mmCIF file of C-alpha atoms in Angstrom:
data_model
loop_
_atom_site.group_PDB
_atom_site.id
_atom_site.type_symbol
_atom_site.label_atom_id
_atom_site.label_comp_id
_atom_site.label_asym_id
_atom_site.label_seq_id
_atom_site.Cartn_x
_atom_site.Cartn_y
_atom_site.Cartn_z
ATOM 1 C CA MET A 168 -0.292 -1.798 34.617
ATOM 2 C CA LEU A 169 -2.841 -2.776 31.978
ATOM 3 C CA GLU A 170 -2.250 0.523 30.189
ATOM 4 C CA TYR A 171 1.446 -0.298 29.804
ATOM 5 C CA LEU A 172 0.620 -3.650 28.233
ATOM 6 C CA VAL A 173 -1.810 -2.065 25.767
ATOM 7 C CA VAL A 174 0.738 0.610 24.805
ATOM 8 C CA ALA A 175 3.458 -2.033 24.399
ATOM 9 C CA LEU A 176 1.160 -4.068 22.142
ATOM 10 C CA ILE A 177 0.322 -1.050 19.993
ATOM 11 C CA VAL A 178 3.986 -0.053 19.679
ATOM 12 C CA GLY A 179 4.965 -3.623 18.822
ATOM 13 C CA VAL A 180 2.347 -3.927 16.088
ATOM 14 C CA ALA A 181 3.325 -0.536 14.671
ATOM 15 C CA ALA A 182 7.003 -1.526 14.620
ATOM 16 C CA TRP A 183 6.184 -4.836 12.926
ATOM 17 C CA TYR A 184 4.091 -3.070 10.278
ATOM 18 C CA ALA A 185 6.740 -0.447 9.586
ATOM 19 C CA ALA A 186 9.480 -3.081 9.362
ATOM 20 C CA SER A 187 7.456 -5.291 7.031
ATOM 21 C CA LYS A 188 6.678 -2.355 4.774
ATOM 22 C CA TYR A 189 9.816 -0.183 4.721
ATOM 23 C CA LEU A 190 12.829 -2.470 5.236
ATOM 24 C CA PRO A 191 14.835 -3.427 2.141
ATOM 25 C CA LYS A 192 13.381 -6.413 0.268
ATOM 26 C CA SER A 193 16.256 -8.768 1.032
ATOM 27 C CA LEU A 194 16.003 -8.123 4.765
ATOM 28 C CA ARG A 195 12.186 -8.345 4.709
ATOM 29 C CA ASP A 196 12.385 -11.736 2.996
ATOM 30 C CA ARG A 197 14.742 -13.027 5.684
ATOM 31 C CA LEU A 198 12.727 -11.694 8.612
ATOM 32 C CA PHE A 199 9.158 -12.247 7.442
ATOM 33 C CA GLY A 200 9.516 -14.850 4.692
ATOM 34 C CA LYS A 201 8.668 -14.340 1.066
ATOM 35 C CA LYS A 202 5.119 -13.317 0.308
ATOM 36 C CA LYS A 203 3.147 -15.414 -2.106
ATOM 37 C CA ALA A 204 1.964 -13.782 -5.308
ATOM 38 C CA SER A 205 -1.611 -12.688 -5.051
ATOM 39 C CA SER A 206 -4.165 -13.573 -7.636
ATOM 40 C CA GLY A 207 -6.241 -10.931 -9.306
ATOM 41 C CA CYS A 208 -5.511 -7.886 -11.387
ATOM 42 C CA GLY A 209 -1.885 -6.922 -11.353
ATOM 43 C CA SER A 210 -0.593 -10.394 -10.573
ATOM 44 C CA GLY A 211 0.292 -11.112 -14.189
ATOM 45 C CA CYS A 212 -1.785 -14.280 -14.472
ATOM 46 C CA SER A 213 -3.495 -13.248 -17.768
ATOM 47 C CA SER A 214 -6.342 -15.656 -17.154
ATOM 48 C CA CYS A 215 -9.285 -13.250 -17.338
ATOM 49 C CA GLY A 216 -8.026 -10.884 -20.025
ATOM 50 C CA THR A 217 -9.065 -7.738 -18.163
ATOM 51 C CA CYS A 218 -5.543 -6.640 -17.258
ATOM 52 C CA GLU A 219 -4.196 -6.615 -20.790
ATOM 53 C CA ASP A 220 -2.662 -3.409 -22.006
ATOM 54 C CA GLY A 221 -4.888 -1.749 -24.529
ATOM 55 C CA PRO A 222 -4.848 1.659 -26.092
ATOM 56 C CA ALA A 223 -5.022 4.380 -23.506
ATOM 57 C CA ALA A 224 -8.149 6.478 -23.384
ATOM 58 C CA PRO A 225 -7.541 9.802 -25.098
ATOM 59 C CA LEU A 226 -7.467 12.918 -22.975
ATOM 60 C CA ASP A 227 -9.728 15.835 -23.716
ATOM 61 C CA ALA A 228 -8.446 17.713 -26.756
ATOM 62 C CA GLY A 229 -8.679 21.013 -24.848
ATOM 63 C CA GLY A 230 -5.595 20.254 -22.761
ATOM 64 C CA PRO A 231 -5.313 19.281 -19.114
ATOM 65 C CA ARG A 232 -8.479 18.821 -17.133
ATOM 66 C CA VAL A 233 -9.325 21.764 -14.901
ATOM 67 C CA ILE A 234 -11.406 21.275 -11.777
ATOM 68 C CA PRO A 235 -13.343 24.457 -11.069
ATOM 69 C CA LEU A 236 -13.464 25.697 -7.490
ATOM 70 C CA HIS A 237 -16.442 27.749 -6.406
ATOM 71 C CA ARG A 238 -15.938 30.309 -3.672
ATOM 72 C CA LYS A 239 -18.771 31.713 -1.650
#
């Protein structure tokens, strides 16, 4: 009997996670409420100046980077 309760709990949590991640945004907002904006990089706060867009670092002039694989 205890095993059934544990399995039901795991399935319920998995269903909640999948619904909160993969449902359309409008339906997620209705079911789970709107999420607050997080602070930190990527939140658009511009308070620390580290997330500002700067010039991209140049790639190696030799073309795409190749990762060598060594076989034995």
